[in-house]
Structures are given as structure tokens and as C-alpha cells.
XYZ file of C-alpha atoms in Angstrom:
577
model
C 122.323 -9.307 -148.616
C 124.167 -8.368 -145.223
C 121.709 -5.927 -143.711
C 124.015 -5.040 -141.303
C 125.931 -3.094 -143.853
C 123.346 -0.259 -143.938
C 125.551 2.415 -145.458
C 127.520 1.190 -148.628
C 130.461 2.590 -150.718
C 130.763 2.726 -154.461
C 134.866 2.187 -154.097
C 135.800 3.714 -157.536
C 133.710 7.188 -156.905
C 136.138 7.769 -153.890
C 138.488 10.595 -154.508
C 140.148 10.926 -151.129
C 138.680 14.165 -150.292
C 138.137 13.530 -146.737
C 134.804 15.489 -146.815
C 132.911 12.671 -145.283
C 135.472 12.412 -142.116
C 135.151 16.212 -141.586
C 131.536 16.048 -141.146
C 130.957 12.767 -139.465
C 130.354 13.783 -136.004
C 131.578 10.606 -134.445
C 134.550 10.011 -136.825
C 133.224 6.486 -137.661
C 135.151 6.674 -140.953
C 138.369 4.762 -141.748
C 140.615 5.674 -144.673
C 142.163 2.598 -146.075
C 143.737 1.426 -149.082
C 142.811 4.810 -150.717
C 139.059 4.363 -149.784
C 136.774 5.503 -147.361
C 135.096 2.937 -144.893
C 132.570 3.241 -142.599
C 133.412 1.738 -139.295
C 129.916 0.143 -138.285
C 130.674 -0.503 -134.820
C 130.680 3.395 -134.036
C 128.793 4.861 -136.470
C 125.318 6.378 -135.636
C 123.772 6.377 -139.018
C 123.196 9.944 -139.064
C 123.582 10.271 -142.667
C 125.895 13.059 -142.787
C 128.834 11.104 -144.759
C 126.049 10.623 -147.665
C 124.799 14.538 -147.840
C 128.371 15.847 -147.748
C 130.315 13.241 -150.458
C 130.863 15.514 -153.781
C 131.154 11.926 -155.706
C 128.176 9.912 -154.633
C 130.430 7.723 -153.384
C 127.847 6.215 -150.627
C 124.834 4.708 -150.669
C 121.741 3.108 -148.504
C 121.623 -0.142 -148.879
C 117.845 -1.378 -149.924
C 115.778 -4.140 -148.823
C 113.674 -3.553 -151.836
C 114.356 -6.818 -153.376
C 113.443 -8.871 -150.129
C 110.054 -6.987 -149.785
C 109.305 -7.778 -153.243
C 110.016 -11.660 -153.031
C 108.008 -11.428 -149.895
C 105.039 -9.823 -152.209
C 105.511 -12.352 -154.801
C 104.946 -15.417 -152.326
C 102.051 -14.034 -151.172
C 102.882 -12.978 -147.552
C 100.935 -9.966 -146.166
C 103.191 -6.952 -145.624
C 101.842 -3.582 -143.539
C 103.241 -0.333 -143.659
C 103.932 1.825 -140.986
C 104.100 5.513 -142.861
C 106.011 7.814 -141.053
C 103.961 11.299 -140.762
C 106.987 13.135 -142.766
C 105.882 11.586 -145.740
C 103.955 14.916 -146.671
C 107.105 16.466 -146.825
C 108.564 14.339 -149.371
C 105.238 13.886 -151.433
C 103.356 17.297 -150.683
C 99.680 17.137 -151.532
C 99.258 13.684 -151.519
C 96.800 12.454 -148.611
C 97.314 9.358 -146.556
C 94.386 7.676 -148.632
C 96.401 8.340 -151.997
C 99.239 7.038 -150.461
C 97.519 3.868 -149.421
C 96.192 2.974 -152.435
C 99.415 3.512 -154.212
C 101.531 1.079 -151.742
C 98.452 -1.676 -152.422
C 99.395 -1.063 -156.070
C 103.161 -2.058 -155.379
C 101.628 -5.153 -153.199
C 101.254 -4.093 -149.483
C 98.430 -5.352 -147.710
C 97.562 -2.391 -145.468
C 98.853 1.166 -144.640
C 98.776 2.818 -141.105
C 100.577 5.986 -139.875
C 103.509 5.980 -137.477
C 102.191 8.510 -135.544
C 99.485 5.772 -133.806
C 102.465 4.671 -132.268
C 103.879 8.286 -131.102
C 100.953 9.086 -129.456
C 101.115 5.712 -127.209
C 104.895 6.530 -126.834
C 104.179 10.391 -125.252
C 101.568 8.748 -122.535
C 104.882 6.390 -121.519
C 106.999 9.712 -121.525
C 104.394 11.372 -119.584
C 104.262 8.439 -117.007
C 108.246 8.512 -116.646
C 107.588 12.591 -115.742
C 104.792 11.865 -113.472
C 106.848 9.286 -111.597
C 109.894 11.594 -111.412
C 112.559 8.963 -110.260
C 114.832 9.931 -113.191
C 117.193 12.542 -112.796
C 117.300 13.274 -116.284
C 114.954 11.970 -119.368
C 116.255 11.912 -122.864
C 113.521 10.732 -125.296
C 114.293 7.973 -127.561
C 112.063 8.300 -130.415
C 115.666 9.207 -132.527
C 117.734 5.955 -133.000
C 120.705 7.785 -133.961
C 120.721 9.803 -130.841
C 120.361 6.057 -129.067
C 123.204 5.223 -131.136
C 125.242 8.274 -130.126
C 124.752 7.318 -126.109
C 125.193 3.467 -126.479
C 128.395 3.869 -128.717
C 129.799 7.185 -127.500
C 128.140 8.369 -124.044
C 127.329 4.683 -122.177
C 127.707 6.336 -119.099
C 124.431 8.418 -119.960
C 122.380 5.200 -120.903
C 120.551 5.637 -117.594
C 118.954 8.741 -118.655
C 117.555 6.849 -121.907
C 113.616 6.780 -121.146
C 113.248 3.096 -121.368
C 110.724 3.321 -124.052
C 110.652 1.985 -127.826
C 110.442 4.510 -130.713
C 107.112 5.240 -132.349
C 107.827 2.832 -135.187
C 108.066 -0.162 -132.833
C 105.468 0.967 -130.774
C 103.217 1.245 -133.904
C 105.008 -2.462 -135.366
C 103.774 -4.086 -131.752
C 100.292 -2.653 -131.930
C 99.831 -3.839 -135.296
C 101.018 -7.203 -134.410
C 98.638 -7.329 -131.568
C 95.462 -6.355 -133.546
C 96.522 -8.274 -137.007
C 98.094 -11.089 -135.707
C 101.999 -11.947 -135.027
C 102.549 -13.232 -138.378
C 102.161 -10.161 -140.318
C 105.299 -8.600 -141.771
C 106.108 -4.564 -141.136
C 107.652 -2.424 -143.341
C 108.488 1.252 -141.875
C 108.913 3.991 -144.793
C 110.171 7.392 -143.436
C 113.259 9.718 -143.757
C 115.854 8.074 -141.419
C 118.658 5.757 -142.199
C 118.974 4.357 -138.221
C 115.649 3.124 -138.788
C 117.165 0.196 -140.910
C 119.399 -0.263 -137.631
C 116.349 -0.510 -135.408
C 114.695 -3.418 -137.560
C 117.804 -5.388 -136.654
C 118.510 -4.235 -133.152
C 117.521 -6.880 -130.413
C 116.219 -4.506 -127.941
C 113.361 -4.332 -130.154
C 112.557 -7.673 -130.272
C 112.154 -7.968 -134.144
C 108.873 -5.937 -134.424
C 109.546 -4.272 -137.907
C 110.703 -6.412 -140.903
C 112.228 -3.857 -142.869
C 112.564 -0.259 -143.448
C 112.707 1.864 -146.652
C 113.167 5.625 -146.974
C 111.207 7.876 -148.934
C 113.804 8.295 -151.809
C 113.772 4.277 -152.455
C 110.389 4.393 -152.591
C 109.679 7.545 -154.927
C 112.341 5.351 -157.195
C 110.042 2.288 -156.899
C 107.176 4.224 -157.695
C 108.828 5.727 -160.708
C 110.107 2.484 -162.209
C 106.688 1.141 -161.967
C 104.913 4.115 -163.427
C 102.851 5.325 -160.440
C 101.984 8.802 -160.835
C 100.541 9.743 -157.150
C 99.156 12.912 -158.196
C 96.720 11.079 -160.072
C 96.108 8.380 -157.924
C 92.411 7.509 -156.351
C 92.383 7.366 -152.821
C 92.041 4.040 -150.954
C 88.126 4.059 -149.770
C 88.981 1.443 -147.171
C 91.577 3.611 -145.530
C 90.934 4.598 -141.949
C 92.628 8.092 -140.731
C 93.581 8.723 -137.302
C 91.526 10.555 -135.063
C 94.339 12.038 -132.595
C 96.385 14.181 -135.047
C 98.732 15.998 -132.838
C 101.485 13.155 -132.885
C 101.915 13.816 -136.662
C 104.156 16.893 -135.102
C 106.479 13.927 -134.103
C 109.030 15.005 -137.015
C 109.140 18.638 -136.574
C 111.344 19.774 -133.722
C 109.401 19.978 -130.169
C 106.908 17.470 -131.591
C 107.326 15.445 -129.034
C 107.155 18.176 -125.956
C 104.157 19.416 -127.758
C 102.183 16.226 -127.429
C 103.068 16.227 -123.676
C 100.328 17.089 -121.697
C 101.150 20.533 -120.623
C 100.637 19.968 -117.095
C 102.959 16.968 -116.599
C 105.640 18.488 -118.750
C 105.922 21.286 -115.906
C 107.440 19.126 -113.457
C 110.843 18.657 -115.480
C 112.744 21.385 -117.671
C 111.772 20.471 -121.062
C 114.379 21.263 -124.036
C 114.829 20.818 -127.851
C 118.002 20.301 -129.463
C 118.662 19.436 -133.130
C 122.070 18.713 -134.811
C 124.527 16.123 -133.746
C 126.887 18.218 -132.775
C 124.441 20.143 -130.358
C 123.557 16.935 -128.737
C 126.670 16.072 -128.158
C 127.515 19.357 -126.127
C 124.248 18.720 -124.226
C 125.488 15.274 -123.506
C 128.951 16.435 -122.453
C 126.854 18.866 -120.435
C 124.995 15.831 -118.599
C 128.258 13.826 -118.207
C 129.443 16.849 -116.393
C 126.420 16.907 -113.807
C 125.170 20.520 -114.714
C 121.570 19.038 -115.854
C 118.879 17.937 -113.358
C 115.412 17.148 -113.668
C 115.427 17.925 -117.634
C 113.170 16.225 -120.003
C 115.222 16.217 -123.263
C 114.136 16.056 -126.786
C 117.536 15.309 -128.625
C 117.247 15.198 -132.593
C 120.097 13.848 -134.731
C 119.408 16.007 -137.395
C 119.223 19.634 -137.753
C 115.353 20.299 -138.127
C 114.428 16.895 -136.609
C 112.889 14.268 -138.759
C 112.109 16.884 -141.771
C 116.144 17.055 -141.838
C 116.360 13.596 -142.347
C 119.032 12.243 -144.824
C 116.637 10.622 -146.905
C 114.407 13.726 -147.355
C 117.122 15.918 -148.587
C 117.070 14.950 -151.883
C 113.565 16.067 -152.347
C 114.959 19.551 -151.556
C 111.718 20.883 -150.626
C 113.408 23.354 -147.558
C 112.693 23.069 -143.871
C 109.761 25.838 -143.932
C 107.707 24.672 -146.466
C 108.211 20.932 -145.356
C 106.814 22.021 -141.920
C 103.769 23.807 -143.060
C 102.706 20.182 -144.781
C 103.023 18.701 -141.464
C 100.890 21.641 -140.074
C 98.270 21.157 -142.685
C 98.833 17.324 -141.669
C 97.810 17.908 -138.560
C 94.845 20.076 -139.116
C 92.998 17.609 -141.007
C 89.992 16.370 -139.669
C 89.167 12.717 -139.982
C 86.422 11.553 -142.143
C 86.598 8.187 -141.441
C 86.732 5.479 -138.610
C 89.762 5.136 -136.715
C 92.287 2.404 -137.498
C 91.778 -0.556 -135.006
C 95.101 0.094 -133.916
C 94.888 3.108 -132.467
C 94.521 3.313 -128.532
C 95.708 -0.164 -128.508
C 97.870 -0.948 -125.117
C 101.115 -3.268 -125.600
C 104.127 -3.111 -123.677
C 106.428 -0.518 -124.756
C 109.383 -1.098 -122.683
C 112.844 -1.478 -123.865
C 116.346 -1.716 -122.690
C 119.594 -0.428 -123.912
C 123.358 -1.600 -123.906
C 126.877 -0.266 -123.866
C 127.859 -0.609 -127.224
C 131.236 1.652 -126.951
C 134.764 0.679 -128.346
C 136.395 -0.795 -125.425
C 139.611 -1.538 -127.662
C 143.036 -0.320 -125.865
C 143.760 3.124 -126.451
C 147.296 4.375 -127.945
C 149.377 5.768 -125.415
C 151.045 9.039 -125.182
C 154.402 7.443 -126.496
C 152.572 6.144 -129.409
C 150.887 9.549 -130.066
C 154.129 11.324 -130.004
C 155.804 9.087 -132.542
C 153.307 9.461 -134.885
C 153.221 13.322 -134.148
C 157.104 13.307 -135.157
C 156.431 11.082 -138.125
C 154.052 13.660 -139.535
C 156.359 16.461 -139.105
C 154.841 17.913 -135.690
C 157.784 17.559 -133.714
C 156.706 20.217 -131.276
C 153.647 22.176 -130.388
C 154.026 24.792 -132.679
C 153.751 22.482 -135.665
C 150.082 21.164 -134.808
C 148.095 23.729 -136.774
C 145.137 21.862 -135.936
C 143.811 22.943 -139.078
C 141.190 20.176 -139.597
C 141.708 19.349 -143.429
C 142.306 15.684 -142.643
C 138.865 15.353 -141.427
C 139.824 15.436 -137.518
C 139.623 18.370 -135.031
C 143.369 17.972 -134.042
C 146.598 16.868 -134.894
C 146.196 14.789 -131.946
C 142.925 13.482 -132.794
C 144.406 12.639 -136.080
C 147.564 10.771 -134.687
C 145.220 8.638 -132.408
C 143.032 7.585 -135.604
C 146.136 6.756 -137.048
C 147.220 4.891 -134.259
C 143.843 3.091 -134.710
C 144.184 2.219 -137.937
C 141.676 4.439 -139.080
C 143.572 7.047 -140.773
C 147.251 7.023 -142.258
C 149.992 9.891 -141.731
C 149.829 11.151 -145.713
C 146.199 12.141 -145.051
C 148.033 15.340 -143.698
C 147.303 18.273 -146.001
C 150.159 20.661 -144.499
C 152.450 17.908 -143.855
C 152.036 16.293 -147.802
C 152.354 19.773 -149.220
C 155.414 20.641 -147.144
C 156.961 17.398 -148.095
C 155.754 17.984 -151.807
C 157.534 21.658 -151.913
C 160.328 20.201 -150.303
C 161.099 17.530 -152.938
C 160.278 20.063 -155.393
C 162.554 22.769 -154.103
C 165.195 20.040 -153.905
C 164.669 18.580 -157.406
C 164.700 22.380 -158.557
C 167.957 23.304 -156.593
C 169.738 20.333 -157.823
C 168.751 19.929 -161.419
C 171.605 20.461 -163.839
C 169.221 22.203 -166.154
C 168.328 25.881 -166.084
C 165.273 27.277 -164.902
C 163.945 30.243 -165.230
C 160.333 31.887 -164.055
C 159.117 34.476 -166.735
C 156.204 36.872 -166.119
C 153.527 37.577 -168.677
C 155.820 40.272 -170.288
C 159.038 37.682 -170.444
C 160.757 39.248 -167.510
C 162.760 37.215 -165.481
C 161.239 36.523 -162.212
C 163.242 33.801 -160.583
C 165.837 31.250 -161.486
C 167.472 28.194 -160.150
C 171.556 27.707 -159.417
C 171.923 26.045 -162.792
C 170.528 28.996 -164.527
C 172.865 31.243 -162.548
C 175.728 29.161 -163.297
C 174.881 28.539 -167.529
C 173.658 32.246 -168.091
C 176.067 33.799 -165.759
C 173.084 35.588 -163.913
C 173.296 37.514 -160.694
C 170.259 37.475 -158.850
C 169.927 41.494 -158.158
C 170.801 42.365 -161.913
C 168.811 39.730 -163.645
C 165.498 39.707 -161.703
C 163.113 42.053 -163.421
C 165.185 42.279 -166.698
C 163.431 40.963 -170.058
C 164.886 37.403 -171.011
C 165.849 38.293 -174.276
C 168.597 40.325 -172.827
C 170.218 37.223 -171.203
C 169.476 35.167 -174.437
C 169.953 37.449 -177.699
C 168.857 36.379 -180.979
C 167.301 33.173 -181.446
C 165.505 33.859 -178.024
C 162.723 35.689 -179.915
C 161.603 32.011 -181.281
C 160.392 31.094 -177.695
C 157.325 33.988 -178.143
C 156.063 31.270 -180.953
C 153.069 29.939 -179.572
C 153.573 26.807 -182.127
C 156.784 25.934 -180.197
C 155.394 26.370 -176.176
C 155.798 22.836 -174.530
C 157.862 21.159 -176.896
C 161.899 21.190 -176.664
C 163.772 22.923 -179.607
C 167.656 23.112 -179.965
C 168.978 26.691 -180.286
C 172.287 28.167 -180.623
C 173.237 31.372 -178.893
C 176.855 32.107 -180.235
C 177.375 35.332 -178.684
C 177.181 33.737 -175.173
C 178.771 30.705 -177.027
C 175.775 28.384 -175.647
C 173.534 25.634 -177.370
C 170.639 24.614 -175.552
C 167.468 22.475 -176.121
C 165.061 24.879 -174.814
C 161.388 24.843 -173.337
C 158.972 27.537 -172.541
C 156.012 26.285 -170.662
C 152.936 28.586 -169.903
C 151.378 28.184 -166.716
C 148.254 30.117 -164.693
C 146.381 30.991 -167.686
C 149.631 32.383 -169.412
C 150.149 34.966 -166.650
C 153.490 33.012 -165.909
C 156.118 30.829 -167.983
C 158.644 28.677 -167.065
C 161.581 28.415 -169.140
C 163.901 25.182 -168.995
C 167.279 25.483 -170.887
C 169.257 22.125 -171.304
C 172.602 23.110 -171.805
C 174.110 20.899 -174.821
C 176.524 22.923 -175.427
C 179.621 20.467 -174.830
C 177.763 17.564 -177.134
C 177.364 19.903 -179.538
C 181.222 20.791 -179.673
C 182.014 17.459 -179.280
C 179.810 16.393 -181.942
C 181.022 19.320 -184.537
C 184.804 17.885 -183.509
C 183.953 14.480 -184.275
C 182.152 15.317 -187.751
C 185.431 17.263 -188.405
C 187.614 14.669 -187.832
C 185.550 12.234 -189.814
C 185.514 14.737 -192.679
C 189.417 14.947 -192.582
C 189.716 11.296 -192.498
C 187.562 10.917 -195.462
C 189.676 13.323 -197.236
C 193.056 11.603 -196.528
C 191.565 8.327 -197.319
C 190.238 9.871 -200.535
C 193.823 11.261 -201.207
C 195.724 7.684 -200.663
C 193.076 5.999 -203.180
C 193.913 8.350 -205.862
C 197.815 7.936 -204.847
C 197.329 4.306 -204.911
C 195.515 4.321 -208.153
C 198.459 6.141 -209.707
C 201.184 3.669 -208.456
C 199.354 0.965 -209.990
C 198.820 2.635 -213.377
C 202.662 2.883 -213.258
C 203.601 -0.042 -212.477
C 201.223 -1.243 -215.001
C 202.776 0.714 -217.649
C 206.423 -0.224 -216.667
C 205.586 -3.908 -216.819
C 204.105 -3.460 -220.239
C 207.488 -1.928 -221.778
C 209.210 -4.536 -220.022
C 207.360 -7.696 -221.775
C 207.656 -5.638 -225.122
C 211.399 -5.545 -224.776
C 211.789 -9.125 -223.387
C 209.618 -10.251 -226.373
C 212.049 -8.741 -229.059
C 214.984 -9.932 -227.516
C 213.817 -13.698 -226.974
C 212.282 -13.712 -230.660
C 215.952 -12.280 -232.090
C 217.490 -15.243 -229.673
C 215.130 -17.355 -231.330
C 215.966 -16.313 -235.064
C 219.493 -16.548 -234.036
C 219.361 -20.271 -232.976
C 217.429 -21.161 -235.693
C 219.954 -19.751 -238.189
C 222.657 -21.437 -236.431
C 220.906 -24.724 -236.733
C 220.026 -24.153 -240.469
C 223.902 -23.817 -241.251
C 224.944 -26.890 -239.460
C 222.323 -28.833 -241.457
C 223.739 -27.317 -244.480
C 227.138 -28.355 -243.691
């Protein structure tokens, strides 16, 4: 399994709607071979494409098979459980969750909040030091990817501190040994990238989402509501870090005196984060501590929490209740453990050559955008402007035909071209069979004048058998009809559209063919009559000849008999003599 391929695509499900492209905040989705394709090198794993796809064409790669293989081999797998689990599994305690996870084969369970507490202390140290002109918290991996891949010039503002997940993993490995394997379970897709990010030192073996865990529980029929509590489970004593999944949760954990040294601000949602980063890029912010969360609602809006449909306020209340729980057991051994939590960041932006102005202009013209007035910037293709779309085409991320206005204009132009030039008469009728429009062929064949014919009942131009049109049994099929009053024979088809509020009448003029066929039929009939007459005459001649031959033969016989007798008589006389 390729662990770098975090968001995967069910190719058969992609329906070319471009919705994922429209909602991707960093446009890291290409459209190739009629399929959406995640561009891994620019994706920030915010999960918006997953949430917005109406066909469920995208899904999160699962490492469950790898985890189960390790468990089957007898390896010890430890769980770092995100505090937002209470939003996914409300009413379930840490001890119950620990017991359920141990039934799956995990060896030990702790809360990621243990690592969050240590990360908070690192942030406080940076604030106290005051040397950084601005500090961006690095707890959200999507935000870190956003800066590394799209705002690399702002990397110096990133707090050089690992996330709570990595911090907790390092603390567990310090206490329980470096050979243990740690699995993070939470609401975030980007955590999967953190497990393979070299900057984190491979502290975490694998990451699962709450959705994937819920599916696992369901398959092995573990009911959390009836699951007993793990009696050996220890409870953290500093519960305030459980606020980390809530917007402002990091700042809430900072010492009140310390945080006054910087202006502390909370921003959630990728679009708003990008606005703040642009402001930072322009040098408009100084001495700010920024808690940036890619998901609207922070971790409670994580893509792997949306399917639980708890709602933000109920989810937030579960966090508050979790924070207020008083510990009744001893603290975990890892709580308060000091380890190195520093990390570095790298410029991961795309440095490939950008298209020049002539290339962009050439593509815009090919898209039918020959002037600025034609650049509608409607966004239906997924890009904010026609120019952005042209750049994407040049980069091989999009194709020209993704432009809906262009495609529609081209289709309408082609349709109009066909209708205008078809030899068949086409009339558009309203629900009462009155003429609304007709093409040039209809005007020629039926001798229609625009001003006089529009609004008139169709029976005024097609008298007689036109009433057959109203027979629903004949709708949608071609029927041959003759209109002798106007010397016309046609194959006609009445097609109802728009819930029978409109009809399209198509008439194929076959008058010439019918006249030719009738003439051919008449010629064949006359030929048959002539042939029959000749045959009769021939028969009469044959009979007359036969009659004449019969008379002549009889006369000849009589003459020959007389000649024979005469000769015999003469011969008899000679013998007698």
C-alpha cells in the first residue's frame, strides 16, 4: 500500500461535476482523462474534496490492514487518542474507549492532550523569548502544509514545535521504549501525512480516523455503550489541553500573563487562513500569535467527524464536559515527561515554470475569451477566474472544455447551425399546439411567414390529418401523412418536451419521393397491361396459325390419297394388259 496516497479516487464514480475543484482552496485537483486527480505535491489534505463530492468518488486511504498485521504478529501498538473522540462517540469515557481498543488488540491507550500540554509550554517559551516577529501555531498539519506548499516565504513565522500528536508519541517512546509503535486516532486526514513527514522523525507509526475506527468496531460487533471501563486506565490530571480541538483552544491553554506579550488571534477555515497569510505576506501584522485552523470549527470540523453529524455546538459541549471531568485514577506515566519537541520546516512549493502571457492569451482565445468582456469569471469550472483556468490548462491540470459557458455557447451554436440548415421542417409548439417558432425549412415547405404564423394553431398550416398529431400513441414516432390541400406528403413526428408544456414538430418532406413512387407504380401498371394485351394477341395468332395448318394438312391428305389411287389404278391396267 502506498502510504503517500492519502486521498484516493473511485474512478467510476467521478461524474465530471468539477465540484471538488470549486471547493479546493488551493486548486490541487487536476482533471485528466475525464477524471478528477489529486495533485499530491500541492494538496494540503484539508478534506474539502471529500466532503463536497456528491458521488462519494473519493475516500481516505486506510492503514487498518497494516495495523492488524502488526497486532497479529504480537507487536505492541499504543494509541494516542485525540480529545475530540468525545464528539464522535458522545457519552463514552476514556476508560471505555481504552477497553474497546484493547479488545481490538491494542496494548495501551492515552490521550493526545498529554502532548498538547507540553506543546503549550513550548509556545509560551517562544512568546516569552519575543524574538519571532509573528508566531504561527503548528498544531494543525493542514495549516503547516498550506504554508510549506503555498506560502513558503512565511515559514520563518512557523513555531519550530511539533504537533501534540508527535509530542505525545515522543513522550510515550521515552517512557515505554523506542520499539513501541504508536497509532494516532483522530478526526484529521492530514495527520496521516504527519506520520510520514521526515521532520517528525517517524515518531508515529500510523494514523486512523474516527470513521475508520467506528467501521472497525461495527465489523467486530463492539458496542461502546455496553463496553466496561478499563480498570487499569490512568487519567490525565491537567485536563485543560482537552480544549485543543475547539477554536481558540491553544490560546486558552496559554498562561494569561504570557499571552499578553503578543496579540493572540484565532482563525479557522482555509479561506480565512489564506487571507491572514496574505496579510502577513504584505507585512501588515506585527507581534501576533496566530492560531490557524484549516477546518472551520477547528478539529471539531475535521473531515473525519462530519459523517457523525453531531453539529458544532453539541460537539463543543462534549469537549467542555470532558475538560470538567475530575481525575479519579493516577496520572499516566507520560504526563509531564520532558522530551525534545523542536522541528524544522521546508519549502515544498511548486517551482516549475509558469506559463507566460502569450501562452495564457492563446488558451483564453481557444476558450472563446478573445477579449476581457468574454471573461465571465463565473467559477463553474472550479477556478475563480478565466485567467486562473487558462493557467491551469497550461499546467496540464485542466482542459479547455471544462468552461461551461464556452461549452454551452459551442453546443448552442452547433445546435442552431444544424436547425438552420436541416432540410426538415421544425416547428416549436406550445401546450395548446400553437406555433411559437419555426426554422427556414418550415418556412419554405409550408410557405410560412414569421409575422403571420407565430401564435397560430398548427392546424391552420397543416389541415386535415394534422389532428392525428394529438394522438398520444403516435408521439415520438415518425408517421407518414398526406396533406392534399397543400400538395404535401410528409413523415412527421411530434415530440413532447418540458413536461408537455412544449412540443417539437418535425416534418420530413417526402412529397417528391411519393410522387415518383406513384408515377413508377402507374408506369408498372401500364406495362403490365400492355404485356397482358400482347400475350393475348400472341395466343390468338398461334391459335389461327394452328387452325390454318390443320385445314391445309387435311386437304393435302385428300389430294395425296387421290394421287395414290390414281397411280394404283393405272398400274393395274398395265398389268392386265
